[in-house]
XYZ file of C-alpha atoms in Angstrom:
344
model
C 96.185 50.341 -216.425
C 97.883 53.622 -214.628
C 101.399 53.377 -214.376
C 102.015 53.121 -210.093
C 104.680 55.478 -208.878
C 106.775 55.902 -205.580
C 107.690 59.374 -204.296
C 111.013 59.470 -204.833
C 112.020 61.256 -201.597
C 109.667 58.815 -199.266
C 111.505 57.661 -196.242
C 112.778 54.183 -195.472
C 112.078 53.303 -191.928
C 114.139 50.293 -190.381
C 113.492 48.385 -187.687
C 116.984 47.204 -186.687
C 117.974 44.268 -185.345
C 121.166 44.864 -185.253
C 124.413 47.185 -186.131
C 127.581 46.558 -185.289
C 128.474 50.449 -184.838
C 132.026 49.643 -184.748
C 132.670 48.318 -188.025
C 130.207 51.386 -189.704
C 131.851 53.964 -188.225
C 135.348 52.524 -189.164
C 134.209 52.001 -193.535
C 132.703 55.553 -192.909
C 135.616 57.119 -191.429
C 137.277 55.347 -194.539
C 135.166 56.441 -197.259
C 134.642 60.197 -195.876
C 137.682 61.116 -193.271
C 135.380 60.780 -190.352
C 132.290 60.490 -188.659
C 130.807 64.168 -188.481
C 129.276 64.513 -184.751
C 128.015 67.319 -184.774
C 126.794 70.803 -186.562
C 128.402 74.573 -185.560
C 127.023 77.477 -187.819
C 128.157 81.053 -186.232
C 126.381 84.311 -188.094
C 127.154 87.565 -187.432
C 126.286 91.218 -188.809
C 126.771 95.368 -187.754
C 126.497 98.382 -188.622
C 128.568 101.333 -187.935
C 127.201 104.957 -188.432
C 129.687 108.309 -187.655
C 128.074 112.053 -187.573
C 130.799 114.423 -187.070
C 134.291 114.349 -185.749
C 135.410 111.095 -184.302
C 134.625 112.370 -180.680
C 131.563 113.973 -181.220
C 128.881 111.270 -182.283
C 129.013 107.643 -183.004
C 126.291 105.075 -183.471
C 126.826 101.495 -183.561
C 124.294 98.705 -184.297
C 125.067 94.725 -183.980
C 123.761 91.893 -183.875
C 126.067 88.078 -183.424
C 123.798 84.715 -183.506
C 125.458 81.189 -183.232
C 123.779 78.231 -183.964
C 125.007 74.876 -182.545
C 123.622 71.477 -182.771
C 125.366 68.540 -181.523
C 123.769 65.666 -183.326
C 123.949 62.243 -182.076
C 124.085 60.096 -185.457
C 122.945 56.887 -183.477
C 120.199 55.316 -186.167
C 121.448 57.311 -188.890
C 125.263 55.999 -188.864
C 124.237 52.759 -190.803
C 122.052 54.640 -193.540
C 124.792 57.083 -194.167
C 126.727 54.293 -194.614
C 124.704 52.352 -197.129
C 124.052 55.236 -199.144
C 127.811 56.503 -198.958
C 128.830 52.702 -200.584
C 125.654 52.354 -202.912
C 126.910 55.926 -204.551
C 130.695 54.409 -204.711
C 129.839 51.293 -206.534
C 131.123 49.316 -203.144
C 127.567 48.032 -202.108
C 125.341 45.000 -204.429
C 121.902 44.193 -203.684
C 122.221 40.399 -204.780
C 119.181 39.754 -203.243
C 117.673 38.323 -207.067
C 120.997 36.678 -207.680
C 121.204 34.744 -204.721
C 117.496 33.143 -205.523
C 118.523 31.433 -208.284
C 119.773 28.132 -208.273
C 121.652 28.282 -211.414
C 123.672 30.922 -209.913
C 125.096 28.710 -207.044
C 125.395 25.650 -209.313
C 127.595 27.366 -212.134
C 130.001 29.296 -209.958
C 128.692 32.426 -211.464
C 127.624 34.144 -208.342
C 130.799 32.837 -206.537
C 133.159 34.380 -209.143
C 131.171 38.035 -209.142
C 131.115 38.153 -205.251
C 134.368 36.762 -203.768
C 134.883 36.807 -200.375
C 135.175 40.121 -199.185
C 132.662 41.693 -201.180
C 129.883 44.208 -199.934
C 126.606 43.019 -200.762
C 123.064 43.551 -199.278
C 120.519 40.346 -199.457
C 116.921 40.216 -198.608
C 115.030 37.321 -198.001
C 113.265 35.165 -195.907
C 115.042 33.813 -192.626
C 114.967 33.268 -189.358
C 116.339 33.600 -185.982
C 117.951 30.690 -184.621
C 119.698 30.060 -180.924
C 120.565 26.409 -179.244
C 120.530 28.365 -175.806
C 116.507 29.042 -176.640
C 116.194 25.564 -178.118
C 117.773 24.097 -174.725
C 115.331 26.734 -172.566
C 112.315 26.129 -174.448
C 112.962 21.976 -174.548
C 113.673 22.799 -170.763
C 110.453 24.382 -170.031
C 108.698 21.529 -171.839
C 110.041 18.770 -170.586
C 109.286 20.230 -167.053
C 105.510 21.121 -168.048
C 104.806 17.675 -169.314
C 106.422 15.928 -166.028
C 104.264 18.550 -163.920
C 101.469 17.642 -165.839
C 102.126 14.137 -165.839
C 102.250 14.790 -161.842
C 98.842 15.858 -161.869
C 97.072 13.174 -163.986
C 96.496 15.430 -166.551
C 98.411 14.118 -169.078
C 98.345 11.154 -171.220
C 100.022 8.080 -170.527
C 101.280 7.741 -173.823
C 104.599 5.938 -173.023
C 104.531 6.445 -169.295
C 106.696 3.904 -167.337
C 105.253 0.917 -165.070
C 104.978 1.907 -161.464
C 108.119 2.105 -158.887
C 107.953 -0.899 -156.381
C 107.387 -0.451 -152.720
C 104.348 1.166 -151.147
C 103.105 2.857 -154.613
C 99.636 1.027 -155.357
C 98.343 0.559 -158.990
C 97.275 3.293 -159.835
C 99.821 5.775 -158.728
C 102.120 7.177 -161.349
C 105.871 7.276 -160.972
C 107.055 10.615 -160.425
C 109.860 11.599 -163.160
C 113.488 12.145 -162.260
C 115.149 15.176 -160.816
C 117.263 16.643 -163.216
C 121.028 15.935 -163.180
C 123.525 18.657 -161.990
C 125.440 19.977 -165.353
C 128.659 18.942 -165.386
C 129.691 22.079 -167.131
C 128.436 25.395 -167.330
C 128.187 25.103 -171.658
C 126.281 21.747 -171.376
C 122.907 23.044 -172.498
C 121.618 19.714 -172.861
C 121.850 18.946 -168.837
C 118.884 21.952 -168.395
C 116.006 19.507 -169.797
C 115.550 16.971 -167.209
C 113.665 13.222 -167.138
C 110.264 12.984 -167.756
C 107.880 10.414 -168.705
C 107.791 9.910 -172.571
C 105.195 12.309 -174.522
C 104.124 10.382 -177.722
C 107.868 8.583 -178.210
C 110.019 12.105 -177.171
C 111.198 12.016 -174.076
C 114.366 13.179 -172.043
C 117.048 11.665 -173.734
C 115.220 12.137 -177.017
C 115.490 16.550 -176.103
C 119.169 16.466 -174.902
C 120.153 14.872 -178.360
C 118.656 17.229 -180.558
C 120.557 19.523 -177.778
C 123.823 18.306 -178.755
C 123.267 18.413 -182.132
C 122.202 21.637 -181.993
C 125.337 23.153 -180.515
C 127.394 21.316 -182.732
C 125.697 22.381 -185.629
C 125.319 26.071 -184.663
C 127.323 27.537 -182.242
C 125.633 28.631 -179.537
C 124.304 32.468 -179.684
C 122.165 34.233 -182.019
C 121.766 33.285 -186.164
C 119.957 34.311 -188.966
C 119.586 32.207 -191.559
C 118.293 32.761 -194.852
C 117.052 30.234 -197.390
C 117.119 32.112 -200.579
C 117.171 29.303 -203.087
C 116.467 25.354 -202.525
C 119.740 24.002 -200.265
C 121.314 26.791 -200.404
C 121.922 28.549 -196.556
C 123.572 32.077 -195.772
C 124.571 32.681 -192.189
C 125.683 34.818 -189.829
C 126.353 35.152 -186.301
C 125.794 38.397 -184.510
C 128.497 39.122 -182.071
C 126.792 40.110 -178.605
C 127.491 43.181 -177.477
C 126.932 45.032 -180.402
C 124.772 48.022 -180.518
C 120.770 46.854 -180.840
C 121.692 42.960 -179.981
C 121.092 43.543 -176.388
C 118.139 41.321 -175.243
C 118.520 38.052 -173.987
C 118.084 35.310 -176.672
C 114.494 34.030 -175.253
C 113.073 37.579 -175.388
C 114.215 38.145 -178.946
C 112.838 34.477 -179.896
C 109.609 35.873 -178.021
C 109.780 38.792 -179.866
C 110.445 38.236 -183.600
C 109.513 34.296 -183.527
C 111.343 31.429 -185.376
C 108.707 31.389 -187.980
C 110.479 32.935 -191.617
C 109.834 36.447 -192.491
C 111.546 39.275 -194.613
C 114.932 40.690 -193.268
C 117.372 42.624 -194.474
C 121.434 41.703 -194.159
C 124.461 44.183 -195.153
C 127.630 43.150 -194.993
C 130.899 41.485 -196.141
C 131.001 37.414 -197.409
C 133.162 36.029 -194.970
C 133.323 32.280 -197.212
C 131.703 30.391 -199.080
C 131.404 26.658 -198.129
C 134.206 23.908 -199.287
C 133.378 22.179 -202.790
C 136.277 19.809 -201.984
C 135.023 16.200 -201.258
C 138.263 14.508 -200.501
C 140.754 15.269 -198.284
C 144.230 15.992 -198.745
C 147.798 14.517 -198.072
C 147.153 14.394 -194.075
C 151.182 13.322 -193.492
C 152.122 16.161 -191.394
C 155.366 14.371 -190.048
C 158.763 14.858 -191.875
C 161.477 11.927 -192.551
C 163.510 12.849 -189.232
C 160.302 12.867 -187.495
C 159.366 16.452 -186.588
C 156.011 17.898 -187.147
C 155.523 20.541 -190.032
C 153.707 23.195 -188.676
C 151.934 24.154 -191.835
C 151.006 20.870 -192.970
C 149.487 20.029 -189.753
C 147.528 23.290 -189.864
C 146.617 22.813 -193.541
C 145.402 19.073 -192.699
C 142.985 20.391 -189.128
C 141.705 23.008 -190.884
C 140.733 20.468 -194.423
C 139.585 18.121 -191.817
C 137.446 21.087 -190.173
C 136.069 21.769 -193.853
C 134.846 18.026 -194.379
C 132.808 18.384 -191.108
C 131.975 22.070 -192.509
C 131.061 20.119 -196.248
C 128.951 17.321 -193.816
C 126.794 19.989 -191.548
C 128.613 18.702 -188.351
C 130.503 21.857 -187.162
C 129.266 25.545 -187.526
C 130.936 26.981 -191.164
C 129.445 27.503 -193.983
C 128.124 24.685 -196.056
C 128.326 24.263 -199.825
C 127.357 26.154 -201.845
C 126.055 28.983 -199.194
C 128.305 31.311 -197.611
C 128.815 33.291 -193.923
C 128.096 36.534 -193.897
C 130.054 39.298 -191.275
C 127.018 41.205 -190.413
C 127.417 45.283 -190.587
C 123.432 45.086 -189.798
C 120.416 43.184 -189.441
C 116.619 44.696 -190.433
C 113.543 44.509 -191.749
C 112.154 47.329 -193.505
C 108.891 49.082 -191.615
C 105.672 48.635 -194.230
C 103.262 51.654 -194.495
C 99.986 49.989 -194.825
C 98.176 53.136 -196.139
C 100.646 52.696 -198.873
C 100.203 49.363 -200.119
C 96.272 50.162 -200.101
C 96.961 53.027 -202.140
C 99.319 51.285 -204.484
C 96.486 48.476 -204.795
C 93.619 51.056 -205.431
C 95.584 52.337 -208.141
C 97.056 48.782 -209.864
C 92.752 48.168 -210.107
C 92.129 50.961 -212.001
């Protein structure tokens, strides 16, 4: 079989989901002393010919050109940083390491790549946003209620008819959704509706409450490189390329896992502690030791994070502070040629 080789100058095309341009510029400034924004080149040539006395005759011929390009680096900013970090040996691709569960269990991965390490990881992952969950469940509830009113849905779990003028064959209308008490109570978007296969409004609202506790509202990308391991990154809104609402992003990219590449720094690993430290933060003279109190509260939060109740990394996984999230654009023609060469 002939060896398969890729051209060294093959261009990698990236489809960016997210780029933190502020972090990218700051990192480039530290590496190169600044970010180039323009290129200017000036060329000048001249020729002089003098015949006889200076006042008699002179011939002058010259040319002067200037080329000026104001190049907005835009999408080239991050690839420039990625190449520079690799050249300096600061960026490590850990895609293979994180896919090996033994690396996690032995603690070798955490030892080699402590918090703050700059890494690139490619793997199967999916987008998640609690706001989109609430929106989707709300849409399901309204459609189910409307189908029930039109007599087009099954009567699974339908409530008994109301008393009064309604006949025995008339169906009960769903209760109207109550006005939300607070703007951040996403579950209040979901109205009551006749149960469908045991699922009703109360059930969906409970799911949303769990979702906004486990993943704080906002867009997350979750990679599952090995069994029982989660690498999670929260994508901060207002950064370049993340300018679409959650429902638009999920509609475009879907909720199914696909291959993503994340580049950034490791935020923190999930806690390995299983027991809470001393919670005594009141001194003998009835004063609160502020350091002991903050430590006690942090240990409580770490314990909740280990149990998966709040939005913190869960052992053995880690959180990632993303510089960029992208997927590589495939080359169908190249893949076909490689498959053809491999079969020969």
